[in-house]
Amino acid sequence: MNVAATLFALLVLVGPEPAVPRLDGQWRLDPAKSGVQVRADFPDVTLAVRQSATDIVFEIGSVGKSVTRYTFGEPSVNVSPGEKTTAMARWQHGRLVATGHRERADGRTLPYRLVVSLSESDELQMEETLTTTDTEFVSRRVFHRVK
């Protein structure tokens, strides 16, 4: 089989990479689908997303804001109280995938993974995973676009 025929066969079998979804805009947390308890003093948790060809920024908050920025193709460092996360982000099969590690205040460094996807029903899904030597902690949040 020649090279051109092999490449054509691979494209047919594997298919092209899915388009990068547009996540820009305002989102509201769906606590029922996220499996999280929302505090009574600020029940309306929102997410603002700004996306460009070179980076993506997530601002999560209701009273205070947590800002996380990923620059594609280079390590991104995000600091929050008691933690520092370093990760590389890339688009993979239509999902944003960031992998790296999180340094905690107690001195431990844990493997970290974030996967952000957009469902066909326009739900933004965020799944963060931290792994210790004996446990995997997974946080899933689902957001609906604010119209």
PDB file of C-alpha atoms in Angstrom, residues 11-144:
ATOM      1  CA  LEU A  11      -8.416   9.687   7.864  1.00  0.00           C
ATOM      2  CA  VAL A  12     -11.429   7.552   7.016  1.00  0.00           C
ATOM      3  CA  LEU A  13     -10.978   5.239  10.024  1.00  0.00           C
ATOM      4  CA  VAL A  14      -9.995   7.857  12.588  1.00  0.00           C
ATOM      5  CA  GLY A  15     -11.642  10.929  11.099  1.00  0.00           C
ATOM      6  CA  PRO A  16     -10.617  14.546  11.484  1.00  0.00           C
ATOM      7  CA  GLU A  17     -10.050  16.114  14.896  1.00  0.00           C
ATOM      8  CA  PRO A  18     -13.344  17.562  16.222  1.00  0.00           C
ATOM      9  CA  ALA A  19     -13.660  21.324  16.140  1.00  0.00           C
ATOM     10  CA  VAL A  20     -12.627  23.263  19.233  1.00  0.00           C
ATOM     11  CA  PRO A  21     -15.850  24.227  21.028  1.00  0.00           C
ATOM     12  CA  ARG A  22     -16.520  27.869  21.870  1.00  0.00           C
ATOM     13  CA  LEU A  23     -16.900  28.130  25.642  1.00  0.00           C
ATOM     14  CA  ASP A  24     -16.951  31.943  25.862  1.00  0.00           C
ATOM     15  CA  GLY A  25     -19.684  33.481  27.932  1.00  0.00           C
ATOM     16  CA  GLN A  26     -21.485  33.329  31.241  1.00  0.00           C
ATOM     17  CA  TRP A  27     -22.475  30.039  32.871  1.00  0.00           C
ATOM     18  CA  ARG A  28     -24.452  29.108  35.998  1.00  0.00           C
ATOM     19  CA  LEU A  29     -23.735  26.059  38.176  1.00  0.00           C
ATOM     20  CA  ASP A  30     -26.345  23.288  38.219  1.00  0.00           C
ATOM     21  CA  PRO A  31     -25.916  21.961  41.797  1.00  0.00           C
ATOM     22  CA  ALA A  32     -28.177  18.938  41.240  1.00  0.00           C
ATOM     23  CA  LYS A  33     -26.132  17.678  38.291  1.00  0.00           C
ATOM     24  CA  SER A  34     -22.849  18.633  39.934  1.00  0.00           C
ATOM     25  CA  GLY A  35     -23.414  16.729  43.150  1.00  0.00           C
ATOM     26  CA  VAL A  36     -22.287  19.698  45.240  1.00  0.00           C
ATOM     27  CA  GLN A  37     -23.920  21.519  48.092  1.00  0.00           C
ATOM     28  CA  VAL A  38     -24.311  25.238  47.524  1.00  0.00           C
ATOM     29  CA  ARG A  39     -23.935  27.528  50.506  1.00  0.00           C
ATOM     30  CA  ALA A  40     -27.128  29.342  51.475  1.00  0.00           C
ATOM     31  CA  ASP A  41     -25.328  32.686  51.746  1.00  0.00           C
ATOM     32  CA  PHE A  42     -24.362  32.637  48.032  1.00  0.00           C
ATOM     33  CA  PRO A  43     -26.421  30.070  46.128  1.00  0.00           C
ATOM     34  CA  ASP A  44     -25.766  31.496  42.658  1.00  0.00           C
ATOM     35  CA  VAL A  45     -22.361  30.180  41.557  1.00  0.00           C
ATOM     36  CA  THR A  46     -21.337  31.538  38.170  1.00  0.00           C
ATOM     37  CA  LEU A  47     -18.572  30.876  35.675  1.00  0.00           C
ATOM     38  CA  ALA A  48     -17.251  33.374  33.140  1.00  0.00           C
ATOM     39  CA  VAL A  49     -15.116  32.027  30.287  1.00  0.00           C
ATOM     40  CA  ARG A  50     -12.891  34.026  27.952  1.00  0.00           C
ATOM     41  CA  GLN A  51     -11.335  32.002  25.164  1.00  0.00           C
ATOM     42  CA  SER A  52      -8.855  32.899  22.422  1.00  0.00           C
ATOM     43  CA  ALA A  53      -6.612  30.956  20.074  1.00  0.00           C
ATOM     44  CA  THR A  54      -3.750  31.140  22.597  1.00  0.00           C
ATOM     45  CA  ASP A  55      -5.412  30.774  26.008  1.00  0.00           C
ATOM     46  CA  ILE A  56      -8.561  30.248  28.029  1.00  0.00           C
ATOM     47  CA  VAL A  57      -9.562  31.924  31.304  1.00  0.00           C
ATOM     48  CA  PHE A  58     -12.114  30.616  33.822  1.00  0.00           C
ATOM     49  CA  GLU A  59     -13.530  32.909  36.536  1.00  0.00           C
ATOM     50  CA  ILE A  60     -15.598  30.976  39.054  1.00  0.00           C
ATOM     51  CA  GLY A  61     -17.331  32.769  41.859  1.00  0.00           C
ATOM     52  CA  SER A  62     -20.323  34.213  43.525  1.00  0.00           C
ATOM     53  CA  VAL A  63     -18.896  36.373  46.297  1.00  0.00           C
ATOM     54  CA  GLY A  64     -15.155  36.141  45.589  1.00  0.00           C
ATOM     55  CA  LYS A  65     -13.643  35.004  42.314  1.00  0.00           C
ATOM     56  CA  SER A  66     -11.200  32.267  41.509  1.00  0.00           C
ATOM     57  CA  VAL A  67      -9.371  32.974  38.247  1.00  0.00           C
ATOM     58  CA  THR A  68      -7.638  30.177  36.343  1.00  0.00           C
ATOM     59  CA  ARG A  69      -5.761  30.793  33.079  1.00  0.00           C
ATOM     60  CA  TYR A  70      -4.296  28.189  30.740  1.00  0.00           C
ATOM     61  CA  THR A  71      -1.977  29.219  27.909  1.00  0.00           C
ATOM     62  CA  PHE A  72      -1.824  26.570  25.212  1.00  0.00           C
ATOM     63  CA  GLY A  73       1.577  25.044  24.503  1.00  0.00           C
ATOM     64  CA  GLU A  74       3.319  26.190  27.685  1.00  0.00           C
ATOM     65  CA  PRO A  75       3.098  25.412  31.412  1.00  0.00           C
ATOM     66  CA  SER A  76       0.478  27.496  33.185  1.00  0.00           C
ATOM     67  CA  VAL A  77       0.783  28.263  36.895  1.00  0.00           C
ATOM     68  CA  ASN A  78      -2.333  29.113  38.906  1.00  0.00           C
ATOM     69  CA  VAL A  79      -2.135  30.034  42.580  1.00  0.00           C
ATOM     70  CA  SER A  80      -4.994  29.929  45.072  1.00  0.00           C
ATOM     71  CA  PRO A  81      -4.896  30.041  48.897  1.00  0.00           C
ATOM     72  CA  GLY A  82      -2.780  27.099  50.048  1.00  0.00           C
ATOM     73  CA  GLU A  83      -2.236  25.624  46.575  1.00  0.00           C
ATOM     74  CA  LYS A  84      -0.252  26.101  43.389  1.00  0.00           C
ATOM     75  CA  THR A  85      -1.237  24.203  40.251  1.00  0.00           C
ATOM     76  CA  THR A  86       1.090  23.824  37.269  1.00  0.00           C
ATOM     77  CA  ALA A  87      -0.406  22.248  34.158  1.00  0.00           C
ATOM     78  CA  MET A  88      -0.153  22.040  30.377  1.00  0.00           C
ATOM     79  CA  ALA A  89      -3.442  22.503  28.508  1.00  0.00           C
ATOM     80  CA  ARG A  90      -4.374  21.253  25.053  1.00  0.00           C
ATOM     81  CA  TRP A  91      -7.460  20.502  22.998  1.00  0.00           C
ATOM     82  CA  GLN A  92      -7.963  16.757  22.657  1.00  0.00           C
ATOM     83  CA  HIS A  93     -10.931  15.262  20.798  1.00  0.00           C
ATOM     84  CA  GLY A  94     -13.000  18.426  21.269  1.00  0.00           C
ATOM     85  CA  ARG A  95     -12.259  18.678  25.013  1.00  0.00           C
ATOM     86  CA  LEU A  96      -9.875  20.891  26.959  1.00  0.00           C
ATOM     87  CA  VAL A  97      -7.440  18.686  28.876  1.00  0.00           C
ATOM     88  CA  ALA A  98      -4.957  20.128  31.383  1.00  0.00           C
ATOM     89  CA  THR A  99      -2.511  17.802  33.129  1.00  0.00           C
ATOM     90  CA  GLY A 100       0.167  18.561  35.677  1.00  0.00           C
ATOM     91  CA  HIS A 101       0.486  18.712  39.449  1.00  0.00           C
ATOM     92  CA  ARG A 102      -0.825  20.616  42.446  1.00  0.00           C
ATOM     93  CA  GLU A 103       1.435  21.660  45.318  1.00  0.00           C
ATOM     94  CA  ARG A 104      -0.515  21.776  48.565  1.00  0.00           C
ATOM     95  CA  ALA A 105       0.100  23.752  51.755  1.00  0.00           C
ATOM     96  CA  ASP A 106       0.880  20.511  53.615  1.00  0.00           C
ATOM     97  CA  GLY A 107       3.900  19.981  51.323  1.00  0.00           C
ATOM     98  CA  ARG A 108       2.401  17.222  49.200  1.00  0.00           C
ATOM     99  CA  THR A 109       2.540  17.408  45.407  1.00  0.00           C
ATOM    100  CA  LEU A 110      -0.332  15.555  43.728  1.00  0.00           C
ATOM    101  CA  PRO A 111      -0.963  14.643  40.083  1.00  0.00           C
ATOM    102  CA  TYR A 112      -3.678  16.914  38.658  1.00  0.00           C
ATOM    103  CA  ARG A 113      -6.005  16.626  35.658  1.00  0.00           C
ATOM    104  CA  LEU A 114      -8.788  18.910  34.415  1.00  0.00           C
ATOM    105  CA  VAL A 115     -11.145  17.976  31.576  1.00  0.00           C
ATOM    106  CA  VAL A 116     -13.639  20.544  30.250  1.00  0.00           C
ATOM    107  CA  SER A 117     -16.207  19.545  27.662  1.00  0.00           C
ATOM    108  CA  LEU A 118     -19.352  20.913  26.074  1.00  0.00           C
ATOM    109  CA  SER A 119     -22.290  18.543  25.671  1.00  0.00           C
ATOM    110  CA  GLU A 120     -24.715  18.504  22.755  1.00  0.00           C
ATOM    111  CA  SER A 121     -27.318  20.029  25.098  1.00  0.00           C
ATOM    112  CA  ASP A 122     -24.966  23.013  25.744  1.00  0.00           C
ATOM    113  CA  GLU A 123     -23.871  21.952  29.229  1.00  0.00           C
ATOM    114  CA  LEU A 124     -20.315  22.828  30.191  1.00  0.00           C
ATOM    115  CA  GLN A 125     -18.838  19.995  32.218  1.00  0.00           C
ATOM    116  CA  MET A 126     -15.688  20.374  34.331  1.00  0.00           C
ATOM    117  CA  GLU A 127     -13.999  17.378  35.939  1.00  0.00           C
ATOM    118  CA  GLU A 128     -10.956  17.858  38.179  1.00  0.00           C
ATOM    119  CA  THR A 129      -8.981  14.874  39.441  1.00  0.00           C
ATOM    120  CA  LEU A 130      -6.338  14.811  42.181  1.00  0.00           C
ATOM    121  CA  THR A 131      -4.585  11.527  42.904  1.00  0.00           C
ATOM    122  CA  THR A 132      -2.886  10.508  46.154  1.00  0.00           C
ATOM    123  CA  THR A 133      -1.043   7.252  46.771  1.00  0.00           C
ATOM    124  CA  ASP A 134      -4.264   5.503  47.763  1.00  0.00           C
ATOM    125  CA  THR A 135      -7.205   7.644  46.598  1.00  0.00           C
ATOM    126  CA  GLU A 136      -8.445   9.510  43.554  1.00  0.00           C
ATOM    127  CA  PHE A 137     -10.496  12.633  44.305  1.00  0.00           C
ATOM    128  CA  VAL A 138     -12.822  13.668  41.480  1.00  0.00           C
ATOM    129  CA  SER A 139     -14.837  16.890  41.427  1.00  0.00           C
ATOM    130  CA  ARG A 140     -17.515  17.204  38.731  1.00  0.00           C
ATOM    131  CA  ARG A 141     -19.326  20.446  38.019  1.00  0.00           C
ATOM    132  CA  VAL A 142     -21.993  21.095  35.403  1.00  0.00           C
ATOM    133  CA  PHE A 143     -22.860  24.598  34.198  1.00  0.00           C
ATOM    134  CA  HIS A 144     -25.663  25.917  31.969  1.00  0.00           C
TER     135      HIS A 144
END
